[in-house]
CSV table of N, CA, C and O in Angstrom, one decimal:
chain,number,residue,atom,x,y,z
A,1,UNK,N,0.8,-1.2,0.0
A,1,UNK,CA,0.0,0.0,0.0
A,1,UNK,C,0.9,1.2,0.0
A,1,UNK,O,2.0,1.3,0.6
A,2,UNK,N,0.3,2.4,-0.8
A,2,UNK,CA,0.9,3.4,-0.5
A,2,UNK,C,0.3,4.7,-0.1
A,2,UNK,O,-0.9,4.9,-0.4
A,3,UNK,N,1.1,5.7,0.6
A,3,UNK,CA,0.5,6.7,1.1
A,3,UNK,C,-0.7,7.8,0.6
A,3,UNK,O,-1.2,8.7,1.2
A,4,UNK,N,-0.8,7.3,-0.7
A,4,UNK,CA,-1.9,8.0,-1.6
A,4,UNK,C,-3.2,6.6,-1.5
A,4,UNK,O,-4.3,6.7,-2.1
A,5,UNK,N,-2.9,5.6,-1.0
A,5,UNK,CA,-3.9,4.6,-0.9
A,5,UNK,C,-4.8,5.0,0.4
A,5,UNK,O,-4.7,4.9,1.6
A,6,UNK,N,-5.6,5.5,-0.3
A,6,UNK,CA,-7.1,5.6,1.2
A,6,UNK,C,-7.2,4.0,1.6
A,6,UNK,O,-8.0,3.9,2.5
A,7,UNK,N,-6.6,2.9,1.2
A,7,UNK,CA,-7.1,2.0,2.1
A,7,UNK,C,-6.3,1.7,3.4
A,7,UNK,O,-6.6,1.1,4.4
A,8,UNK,N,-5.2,2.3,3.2
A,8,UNK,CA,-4.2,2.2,4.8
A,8,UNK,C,-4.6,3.2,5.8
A,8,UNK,O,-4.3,3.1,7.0
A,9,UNK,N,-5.2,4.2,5.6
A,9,UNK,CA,-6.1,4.8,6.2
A,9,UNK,C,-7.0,4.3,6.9
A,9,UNK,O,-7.2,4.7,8.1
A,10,UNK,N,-8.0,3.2,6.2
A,10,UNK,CA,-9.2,3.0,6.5
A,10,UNK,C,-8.6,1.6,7.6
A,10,UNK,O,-8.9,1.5,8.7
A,11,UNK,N,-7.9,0.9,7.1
A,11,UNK,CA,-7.3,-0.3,7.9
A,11,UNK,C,-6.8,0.0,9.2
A,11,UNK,O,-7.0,-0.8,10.1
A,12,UNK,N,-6.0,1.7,9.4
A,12,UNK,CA,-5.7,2.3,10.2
A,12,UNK,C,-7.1,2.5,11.3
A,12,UNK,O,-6.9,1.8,12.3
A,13,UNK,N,-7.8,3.0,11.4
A,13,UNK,CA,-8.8,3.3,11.9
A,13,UNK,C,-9.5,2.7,12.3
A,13,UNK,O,-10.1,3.1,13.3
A,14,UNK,N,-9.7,1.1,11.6
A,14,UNK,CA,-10.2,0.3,12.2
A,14,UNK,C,-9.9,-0.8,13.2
A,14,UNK,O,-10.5,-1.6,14.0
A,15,UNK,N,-8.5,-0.5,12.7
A,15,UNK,CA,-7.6,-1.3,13.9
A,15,UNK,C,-7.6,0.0,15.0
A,15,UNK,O,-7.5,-0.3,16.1
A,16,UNK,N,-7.7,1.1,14.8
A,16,UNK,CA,-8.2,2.1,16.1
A,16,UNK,C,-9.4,1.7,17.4
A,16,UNK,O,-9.5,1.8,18.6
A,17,UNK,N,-10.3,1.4,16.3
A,17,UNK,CA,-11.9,0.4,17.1
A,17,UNK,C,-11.8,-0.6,17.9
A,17,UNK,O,-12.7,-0.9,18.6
A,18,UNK,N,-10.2,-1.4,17.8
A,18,UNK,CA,-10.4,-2.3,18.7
A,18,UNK,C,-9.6,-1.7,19.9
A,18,UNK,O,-9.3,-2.5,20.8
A,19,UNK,N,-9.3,-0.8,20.0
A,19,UNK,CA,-9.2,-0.2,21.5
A,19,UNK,C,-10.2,0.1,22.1
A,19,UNK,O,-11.0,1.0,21.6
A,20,UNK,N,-10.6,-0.4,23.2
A,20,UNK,CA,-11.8,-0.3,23.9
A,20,UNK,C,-11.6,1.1,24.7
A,20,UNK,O,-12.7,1.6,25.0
A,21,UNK,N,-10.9,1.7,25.0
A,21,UNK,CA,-11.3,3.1,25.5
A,21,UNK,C,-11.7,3.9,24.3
A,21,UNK,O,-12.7,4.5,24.5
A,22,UNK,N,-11.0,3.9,23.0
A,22,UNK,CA,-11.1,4.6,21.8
A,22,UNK,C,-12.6,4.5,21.9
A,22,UNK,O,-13.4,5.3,22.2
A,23,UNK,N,-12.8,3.2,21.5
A,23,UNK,CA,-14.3,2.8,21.0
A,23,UNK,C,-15.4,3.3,21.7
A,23,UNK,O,-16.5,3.4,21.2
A,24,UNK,N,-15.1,3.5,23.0
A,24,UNK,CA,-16.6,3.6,24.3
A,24,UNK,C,-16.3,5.3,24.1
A,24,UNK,O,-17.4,5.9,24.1
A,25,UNK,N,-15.2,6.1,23.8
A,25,UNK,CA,-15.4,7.2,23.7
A,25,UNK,C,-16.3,8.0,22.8
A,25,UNK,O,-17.1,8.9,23.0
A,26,UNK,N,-15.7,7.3,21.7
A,26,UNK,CA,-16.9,7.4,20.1
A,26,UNK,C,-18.0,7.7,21.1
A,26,UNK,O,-18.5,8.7,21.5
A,27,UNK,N,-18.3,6.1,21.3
A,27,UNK,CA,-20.3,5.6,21.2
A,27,UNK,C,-20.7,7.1,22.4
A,27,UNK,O,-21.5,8.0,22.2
A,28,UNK,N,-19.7,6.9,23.9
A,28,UNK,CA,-20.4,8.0,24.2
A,28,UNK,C,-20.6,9.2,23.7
A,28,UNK,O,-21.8,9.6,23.5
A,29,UNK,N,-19.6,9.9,23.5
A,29,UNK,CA,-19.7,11.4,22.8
A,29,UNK,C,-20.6,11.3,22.1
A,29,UNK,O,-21.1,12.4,21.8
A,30,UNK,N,-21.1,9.7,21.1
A,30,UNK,CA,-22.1,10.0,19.5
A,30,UNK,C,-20.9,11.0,19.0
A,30,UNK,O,-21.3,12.2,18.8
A,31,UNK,N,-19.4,10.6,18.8
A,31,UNK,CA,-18.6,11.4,18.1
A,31,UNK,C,-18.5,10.5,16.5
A,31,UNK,O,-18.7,9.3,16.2
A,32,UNK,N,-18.3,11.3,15.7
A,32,UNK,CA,-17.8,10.6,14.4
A,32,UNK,C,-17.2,11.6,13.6
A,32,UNK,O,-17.5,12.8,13.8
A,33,UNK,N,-16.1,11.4,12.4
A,33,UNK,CA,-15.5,11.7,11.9
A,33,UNK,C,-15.4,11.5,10.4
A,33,UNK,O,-15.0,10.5,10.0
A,34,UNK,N,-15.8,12.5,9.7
A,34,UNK,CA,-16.0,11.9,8.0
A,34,UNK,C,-14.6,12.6,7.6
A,34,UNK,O,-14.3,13.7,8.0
A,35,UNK,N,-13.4,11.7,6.5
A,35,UNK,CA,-12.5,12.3,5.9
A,35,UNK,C,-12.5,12.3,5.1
A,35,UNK,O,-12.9,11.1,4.8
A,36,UNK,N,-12.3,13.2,4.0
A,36,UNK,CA,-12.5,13.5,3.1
A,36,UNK,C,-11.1,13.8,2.2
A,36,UNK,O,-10.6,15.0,2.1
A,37,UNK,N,-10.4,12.5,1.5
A,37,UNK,CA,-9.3,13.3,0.8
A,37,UNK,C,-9.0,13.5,-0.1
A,37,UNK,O,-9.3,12.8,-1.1
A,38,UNK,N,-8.3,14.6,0.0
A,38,UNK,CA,-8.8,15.6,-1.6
A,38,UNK,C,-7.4,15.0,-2.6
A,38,UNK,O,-6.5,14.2,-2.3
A,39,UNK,N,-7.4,15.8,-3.9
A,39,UNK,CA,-6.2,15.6,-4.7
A,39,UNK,C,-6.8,14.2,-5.5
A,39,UNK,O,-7.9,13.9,-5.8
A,40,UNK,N,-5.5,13.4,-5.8
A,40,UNK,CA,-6.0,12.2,-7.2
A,40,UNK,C,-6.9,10.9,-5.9
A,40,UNK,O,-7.8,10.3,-6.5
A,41,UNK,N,-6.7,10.6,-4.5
A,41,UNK,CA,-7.0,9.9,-3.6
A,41,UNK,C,-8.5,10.0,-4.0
A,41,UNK,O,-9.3,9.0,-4.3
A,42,UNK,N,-8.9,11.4,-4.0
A,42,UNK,CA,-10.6,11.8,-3.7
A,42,UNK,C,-11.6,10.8,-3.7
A,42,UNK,O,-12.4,10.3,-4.4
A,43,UNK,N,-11.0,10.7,-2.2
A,43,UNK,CA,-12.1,9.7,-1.7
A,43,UNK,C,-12.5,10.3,-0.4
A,43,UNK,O,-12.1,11.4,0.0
A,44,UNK,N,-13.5,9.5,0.3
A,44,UNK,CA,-14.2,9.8,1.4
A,44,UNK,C,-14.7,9.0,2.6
A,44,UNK,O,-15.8,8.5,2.2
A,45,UNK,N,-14.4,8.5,3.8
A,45,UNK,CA,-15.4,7.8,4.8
A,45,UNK,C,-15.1,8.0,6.1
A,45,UNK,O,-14.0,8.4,6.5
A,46,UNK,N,-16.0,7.9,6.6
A,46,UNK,CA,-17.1,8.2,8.2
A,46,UNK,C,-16.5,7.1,9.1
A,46,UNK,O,-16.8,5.9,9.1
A,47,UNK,N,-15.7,7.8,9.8
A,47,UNK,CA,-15.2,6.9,11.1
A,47,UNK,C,-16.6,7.0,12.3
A,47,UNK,O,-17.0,8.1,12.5
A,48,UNK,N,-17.1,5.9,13.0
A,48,UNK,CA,-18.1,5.9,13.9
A,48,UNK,C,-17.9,4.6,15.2
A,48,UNK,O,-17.4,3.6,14.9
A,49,UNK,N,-18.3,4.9,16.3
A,49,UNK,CA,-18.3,3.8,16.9
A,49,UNK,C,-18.7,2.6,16.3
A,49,UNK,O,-18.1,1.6,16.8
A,50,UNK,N,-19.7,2.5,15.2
A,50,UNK,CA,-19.9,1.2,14.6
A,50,UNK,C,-19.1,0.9,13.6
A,50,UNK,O,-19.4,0.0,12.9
A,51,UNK,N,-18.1,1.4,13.4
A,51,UNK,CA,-17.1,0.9,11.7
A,51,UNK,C,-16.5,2.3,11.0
A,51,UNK,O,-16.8,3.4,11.4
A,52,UNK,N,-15.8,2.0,10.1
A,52,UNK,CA,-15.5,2.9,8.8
A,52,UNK,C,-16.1,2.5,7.8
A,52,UNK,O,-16.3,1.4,7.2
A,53,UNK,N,-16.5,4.0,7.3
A,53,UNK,CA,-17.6,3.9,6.2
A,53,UNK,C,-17.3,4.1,4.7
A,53,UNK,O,-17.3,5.2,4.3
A,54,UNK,N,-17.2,3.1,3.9
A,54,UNK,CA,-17.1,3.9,2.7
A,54,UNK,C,-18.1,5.1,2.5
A,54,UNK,O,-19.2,5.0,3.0
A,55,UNK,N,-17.7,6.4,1.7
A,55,UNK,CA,-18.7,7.5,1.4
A,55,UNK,C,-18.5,8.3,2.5
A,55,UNK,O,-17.4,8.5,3.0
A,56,UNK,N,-20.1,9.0,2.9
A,56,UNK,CA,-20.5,9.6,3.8
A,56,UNK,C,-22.2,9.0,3.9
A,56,UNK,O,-23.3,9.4,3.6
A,57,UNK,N,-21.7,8.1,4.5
A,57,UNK,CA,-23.8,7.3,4.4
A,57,UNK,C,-24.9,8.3,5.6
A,57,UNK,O,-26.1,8.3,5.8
A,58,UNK,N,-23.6,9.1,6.2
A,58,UNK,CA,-24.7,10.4,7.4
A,58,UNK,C,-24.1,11.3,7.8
A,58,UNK,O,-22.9,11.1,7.9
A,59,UNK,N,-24.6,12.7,8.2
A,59,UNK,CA,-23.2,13.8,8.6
A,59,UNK,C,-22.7,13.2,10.0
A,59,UNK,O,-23.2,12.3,10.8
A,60,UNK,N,-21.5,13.9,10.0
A,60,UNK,CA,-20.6,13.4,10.9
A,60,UNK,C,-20.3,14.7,11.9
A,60,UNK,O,-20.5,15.9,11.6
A,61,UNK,N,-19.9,14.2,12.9
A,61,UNK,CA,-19.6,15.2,14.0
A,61,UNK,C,-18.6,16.7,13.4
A,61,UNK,O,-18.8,17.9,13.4
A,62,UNK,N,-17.6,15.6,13.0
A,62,UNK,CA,-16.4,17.0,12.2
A,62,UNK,C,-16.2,16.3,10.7
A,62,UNK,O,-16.1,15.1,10.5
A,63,UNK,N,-16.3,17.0,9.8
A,63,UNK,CA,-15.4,16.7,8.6
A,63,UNK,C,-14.7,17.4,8.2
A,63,UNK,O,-14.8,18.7,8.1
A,64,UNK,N,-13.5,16.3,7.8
A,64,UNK,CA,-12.3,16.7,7.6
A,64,UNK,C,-11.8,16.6,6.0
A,64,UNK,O,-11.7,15.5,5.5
A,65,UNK,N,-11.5,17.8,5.4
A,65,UNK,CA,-11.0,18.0,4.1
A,65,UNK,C,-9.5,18.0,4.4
A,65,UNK,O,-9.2,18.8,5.2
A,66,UNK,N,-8.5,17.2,3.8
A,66,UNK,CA,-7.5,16.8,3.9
A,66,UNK,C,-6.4,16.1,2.9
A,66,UNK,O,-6.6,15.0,2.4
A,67,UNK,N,-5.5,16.8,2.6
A,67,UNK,CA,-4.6,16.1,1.3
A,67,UNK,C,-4.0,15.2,2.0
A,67,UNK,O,-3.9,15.4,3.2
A,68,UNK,N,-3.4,13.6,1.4
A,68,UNK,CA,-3.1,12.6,2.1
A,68,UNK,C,-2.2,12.4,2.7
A,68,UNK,O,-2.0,11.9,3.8
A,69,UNK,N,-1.3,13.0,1.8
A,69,UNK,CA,-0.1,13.3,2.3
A,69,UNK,C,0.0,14.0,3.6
A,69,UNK,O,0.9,13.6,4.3
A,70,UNK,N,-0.9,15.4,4.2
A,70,UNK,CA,-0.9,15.5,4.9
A,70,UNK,C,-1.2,15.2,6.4
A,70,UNK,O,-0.6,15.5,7.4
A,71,UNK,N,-2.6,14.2,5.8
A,71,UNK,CA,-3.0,13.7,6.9
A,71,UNK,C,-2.5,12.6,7.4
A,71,UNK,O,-3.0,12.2,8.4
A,72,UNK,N,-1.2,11.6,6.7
A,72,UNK,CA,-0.4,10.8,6.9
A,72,UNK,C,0.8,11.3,7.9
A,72,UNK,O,1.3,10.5,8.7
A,73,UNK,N,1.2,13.2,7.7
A,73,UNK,CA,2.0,13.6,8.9
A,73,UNK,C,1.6,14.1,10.0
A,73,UNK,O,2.2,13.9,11.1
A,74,UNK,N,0.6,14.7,9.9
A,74,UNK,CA,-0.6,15.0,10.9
A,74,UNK,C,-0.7,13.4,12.1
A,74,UNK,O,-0.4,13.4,13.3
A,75,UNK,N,-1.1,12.2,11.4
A,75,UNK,CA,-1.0,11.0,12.1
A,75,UNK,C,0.4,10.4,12.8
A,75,UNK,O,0.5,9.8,13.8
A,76,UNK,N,1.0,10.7,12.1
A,76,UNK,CA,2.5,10.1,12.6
A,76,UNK,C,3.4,11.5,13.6
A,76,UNK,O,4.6,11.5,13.8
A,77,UNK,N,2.3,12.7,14.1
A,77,UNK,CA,2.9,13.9,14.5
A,77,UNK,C,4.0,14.6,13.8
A,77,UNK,O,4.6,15.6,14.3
A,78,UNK,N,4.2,14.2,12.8
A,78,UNK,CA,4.9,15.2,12.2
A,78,UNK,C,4.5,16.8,11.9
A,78,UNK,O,5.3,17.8,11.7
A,79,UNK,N,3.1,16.9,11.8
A,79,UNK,CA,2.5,18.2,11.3
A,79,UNK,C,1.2,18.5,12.1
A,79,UNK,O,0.1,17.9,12.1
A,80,UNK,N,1.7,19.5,12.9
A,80,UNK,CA,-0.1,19.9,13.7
A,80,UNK,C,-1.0,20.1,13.3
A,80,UNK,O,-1.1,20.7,12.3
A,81,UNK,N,-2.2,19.5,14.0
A,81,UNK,CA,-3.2,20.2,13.1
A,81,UNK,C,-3.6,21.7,12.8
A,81,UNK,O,-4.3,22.1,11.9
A,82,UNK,N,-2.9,22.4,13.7
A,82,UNK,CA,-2.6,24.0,13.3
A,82,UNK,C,-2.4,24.5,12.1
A,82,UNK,O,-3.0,25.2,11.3
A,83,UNK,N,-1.3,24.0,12.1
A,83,UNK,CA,-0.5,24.4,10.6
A,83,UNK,C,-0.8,23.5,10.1
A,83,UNK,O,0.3,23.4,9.4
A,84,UNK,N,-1.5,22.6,9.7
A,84,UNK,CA,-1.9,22.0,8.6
A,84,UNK,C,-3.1,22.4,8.2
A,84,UNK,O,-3.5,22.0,7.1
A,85,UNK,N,-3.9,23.1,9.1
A,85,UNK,CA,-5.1,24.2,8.2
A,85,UNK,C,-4.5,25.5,8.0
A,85,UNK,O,-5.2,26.1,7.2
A,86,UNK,N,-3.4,26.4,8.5
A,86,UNK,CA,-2.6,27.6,8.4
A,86,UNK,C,-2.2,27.0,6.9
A,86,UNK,O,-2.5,27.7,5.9
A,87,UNK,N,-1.7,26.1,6.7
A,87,UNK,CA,-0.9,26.0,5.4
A,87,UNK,C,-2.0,25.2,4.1
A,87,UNK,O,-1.4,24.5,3.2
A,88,UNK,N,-3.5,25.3,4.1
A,88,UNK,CA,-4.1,25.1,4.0
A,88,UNK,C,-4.5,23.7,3.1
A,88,UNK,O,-4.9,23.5,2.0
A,89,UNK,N,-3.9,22.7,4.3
A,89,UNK,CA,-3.8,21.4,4.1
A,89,UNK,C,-4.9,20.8,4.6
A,89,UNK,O,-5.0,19.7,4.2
A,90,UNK,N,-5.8,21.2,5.2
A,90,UNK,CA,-6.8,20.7,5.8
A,90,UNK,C,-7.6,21.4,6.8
A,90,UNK,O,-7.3,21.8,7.9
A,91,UNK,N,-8.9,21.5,6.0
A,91,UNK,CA,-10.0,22.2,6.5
A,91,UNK,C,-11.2,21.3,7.6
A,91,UNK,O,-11.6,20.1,7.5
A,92,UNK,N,-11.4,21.8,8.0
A,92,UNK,CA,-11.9,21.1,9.4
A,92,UNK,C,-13.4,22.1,9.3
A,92,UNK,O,-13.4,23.3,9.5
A,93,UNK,N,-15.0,21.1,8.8
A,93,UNK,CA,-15.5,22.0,9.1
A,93,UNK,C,-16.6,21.3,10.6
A,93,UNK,O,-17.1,20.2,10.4
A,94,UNK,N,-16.7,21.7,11.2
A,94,UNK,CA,-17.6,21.6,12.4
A,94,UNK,C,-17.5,22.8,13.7
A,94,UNK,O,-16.9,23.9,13.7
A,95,UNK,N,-18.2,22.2,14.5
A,95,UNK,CA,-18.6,23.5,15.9
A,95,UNK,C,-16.8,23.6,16.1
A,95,UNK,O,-16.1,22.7,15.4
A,96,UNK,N,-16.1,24.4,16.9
A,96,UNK,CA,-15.2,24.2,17.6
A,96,UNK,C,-15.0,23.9,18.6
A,96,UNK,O,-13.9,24.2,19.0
A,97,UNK,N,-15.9,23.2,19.5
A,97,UNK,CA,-16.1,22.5,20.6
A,97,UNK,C,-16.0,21.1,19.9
A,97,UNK,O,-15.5,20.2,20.6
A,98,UNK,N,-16.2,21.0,19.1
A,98,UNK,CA,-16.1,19.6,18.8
A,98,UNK,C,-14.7,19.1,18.1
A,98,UNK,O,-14.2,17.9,18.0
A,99,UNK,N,-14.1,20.5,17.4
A,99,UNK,CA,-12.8,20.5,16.8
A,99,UNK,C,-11.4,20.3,18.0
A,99,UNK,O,-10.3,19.7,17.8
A,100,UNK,N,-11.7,20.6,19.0
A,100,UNK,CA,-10.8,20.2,20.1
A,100,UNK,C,-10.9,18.8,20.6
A,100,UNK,O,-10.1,18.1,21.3
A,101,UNK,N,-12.0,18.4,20.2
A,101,UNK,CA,-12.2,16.6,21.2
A,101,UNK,C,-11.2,16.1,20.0
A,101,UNK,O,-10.8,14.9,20.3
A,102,UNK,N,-10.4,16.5,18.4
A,102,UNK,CA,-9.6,15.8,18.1
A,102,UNK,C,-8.3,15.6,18.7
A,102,UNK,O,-7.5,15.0,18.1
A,103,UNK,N,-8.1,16.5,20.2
A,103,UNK,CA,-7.0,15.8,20.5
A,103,UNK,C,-7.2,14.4,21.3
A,103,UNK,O,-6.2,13.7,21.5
A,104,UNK,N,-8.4,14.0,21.6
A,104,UNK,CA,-8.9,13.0,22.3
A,104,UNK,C,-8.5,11.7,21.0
A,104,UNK,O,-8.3,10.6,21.4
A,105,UNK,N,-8.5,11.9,20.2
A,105,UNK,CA,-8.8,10.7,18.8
A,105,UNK,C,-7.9,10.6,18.4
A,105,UNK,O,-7.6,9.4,18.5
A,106,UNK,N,-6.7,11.6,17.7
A,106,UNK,CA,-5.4,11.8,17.1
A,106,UNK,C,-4.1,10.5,17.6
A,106,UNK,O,-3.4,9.8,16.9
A,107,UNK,N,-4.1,10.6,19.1
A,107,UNK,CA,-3.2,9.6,19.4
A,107,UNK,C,-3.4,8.5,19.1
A,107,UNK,O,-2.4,8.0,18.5
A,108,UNK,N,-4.6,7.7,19.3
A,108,UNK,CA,-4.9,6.1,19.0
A,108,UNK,C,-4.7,6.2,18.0
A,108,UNK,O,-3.7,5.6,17.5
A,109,UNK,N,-5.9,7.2,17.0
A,109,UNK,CA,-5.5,6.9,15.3
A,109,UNK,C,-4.1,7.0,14.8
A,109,UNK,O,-3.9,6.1,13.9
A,110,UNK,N,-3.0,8.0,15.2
A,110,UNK,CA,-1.9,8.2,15.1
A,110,UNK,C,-1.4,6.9,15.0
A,110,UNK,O,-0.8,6.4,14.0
A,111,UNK,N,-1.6,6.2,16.5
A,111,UNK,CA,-0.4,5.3,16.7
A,111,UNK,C,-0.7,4.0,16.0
A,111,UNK,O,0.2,3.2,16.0
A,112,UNK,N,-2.2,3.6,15.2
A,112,UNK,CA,-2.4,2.5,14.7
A,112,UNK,C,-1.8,2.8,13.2
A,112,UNK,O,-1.1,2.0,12.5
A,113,UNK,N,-2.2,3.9,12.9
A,113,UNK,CA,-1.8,4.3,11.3
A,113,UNK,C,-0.2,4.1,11.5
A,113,UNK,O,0.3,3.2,10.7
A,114,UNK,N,0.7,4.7,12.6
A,114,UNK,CA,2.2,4.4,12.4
A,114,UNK,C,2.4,2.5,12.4
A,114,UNK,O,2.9,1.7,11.5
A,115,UNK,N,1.9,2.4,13.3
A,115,UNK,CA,2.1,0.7,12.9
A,115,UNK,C,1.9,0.3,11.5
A,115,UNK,O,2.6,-0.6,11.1
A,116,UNK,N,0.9,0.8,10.9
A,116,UNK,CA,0.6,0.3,10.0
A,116,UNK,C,2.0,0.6,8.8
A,116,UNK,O,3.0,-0.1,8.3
A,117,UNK,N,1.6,2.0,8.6
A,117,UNK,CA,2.5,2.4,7.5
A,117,UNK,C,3.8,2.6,7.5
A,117,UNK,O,4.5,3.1,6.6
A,118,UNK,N,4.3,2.2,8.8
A,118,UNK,CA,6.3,2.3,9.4
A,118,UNK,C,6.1,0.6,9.0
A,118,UNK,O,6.8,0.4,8.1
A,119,UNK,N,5.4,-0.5,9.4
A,119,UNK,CA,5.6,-1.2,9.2
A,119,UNK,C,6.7,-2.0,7.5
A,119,UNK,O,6.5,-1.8,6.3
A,120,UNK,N,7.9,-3.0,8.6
A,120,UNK,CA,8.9,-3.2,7.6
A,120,UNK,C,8.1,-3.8,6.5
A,120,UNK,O,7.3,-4.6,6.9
A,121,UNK,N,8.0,-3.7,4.7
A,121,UNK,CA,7.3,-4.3,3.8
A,121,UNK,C,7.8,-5.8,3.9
A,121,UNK,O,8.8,-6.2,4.5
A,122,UNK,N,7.0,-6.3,3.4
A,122,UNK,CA,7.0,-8.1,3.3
A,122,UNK,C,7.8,-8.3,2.1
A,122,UNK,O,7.8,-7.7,1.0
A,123,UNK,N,8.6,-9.4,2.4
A,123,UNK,CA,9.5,-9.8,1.1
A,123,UNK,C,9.2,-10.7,-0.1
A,123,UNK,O,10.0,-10.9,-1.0
C-alpha cells in the first residue's frame, strides 16, 4: 500500500476500534468523523463507533478536508493540526467544541496508522 492509498487509512482506523477506551469514547460522545481526501486519492469515509464507512452514508460530528499526504504527517505527529489548516492542508468543518475533542482521537488513530505504515514491507 501506499500513502496515496485511502485503504491504509481506512485499515488504520479500524484497527483504532479495537481499543476499547477509543471505541466507548466514540459511542459515548455519539462522536464521528467523515475524511475527506482531496487531490488524485478523492475519496471519502465516516469513522463511527460502529465501523469505517465507505462515502459519507450520514453527517458526521467533524469533517475533515485533507490532502493525504498531509494527513499521513498530521497521524504520525509530524505536522499539527494548526499548521496543517494555516498551510491550507486541511479544512476542518464543524462547531469548535467539537474540533478540540480531536485531541482526544489523534493519538490512538496516530499510533495505529504508524504501525501500519512504518511497518517493515513483506519480502
Amino acid at each position: 500500500m501506499t500513502l496515496k492509498d485511502p485503504q491504509l487509512f481506512i485499515d488504520a482506523f479500524r484497527a483504532a476500534l479495537t481499543d476499547a477506551e477509543f471505541a466507548a469514547l466514540l459511542k459515548e460522545r455519539d462522536f464521528s468523523l467523515q475524511f475527506v481526501l482531496t487531490g488524485d486519492a478523492g475519496t471519502a469515509f465516516l469513522l463511527d463507533s460502529d465501523g469505517v464507512h465507505e462515502g459519507a452514508p450520514r453527517p458526521a460530528s467533524l469533517r475533515l478536508e485533507v490532502q493525504p499526504e498531509a494527513l499521513h504527517l498530521v497521524l504520525l505527529g509530524q505536522l499539527g493540526v494548526t499548521h496543517a489548516i494555516v498551510g491550507r492542508r486541511l479544512a476542518v468543518k464543524g462547531p469548535v467544541a467539537r474540533v478540540r475533542l480531536l485531541a482526544d482521537y489523534l493519538p490512538v488513530l496516530g499510533r495505529e496508522y504508524a504501525r501500519l505504515a512504518l511497518a517493515p514491507a513483506a519480502s
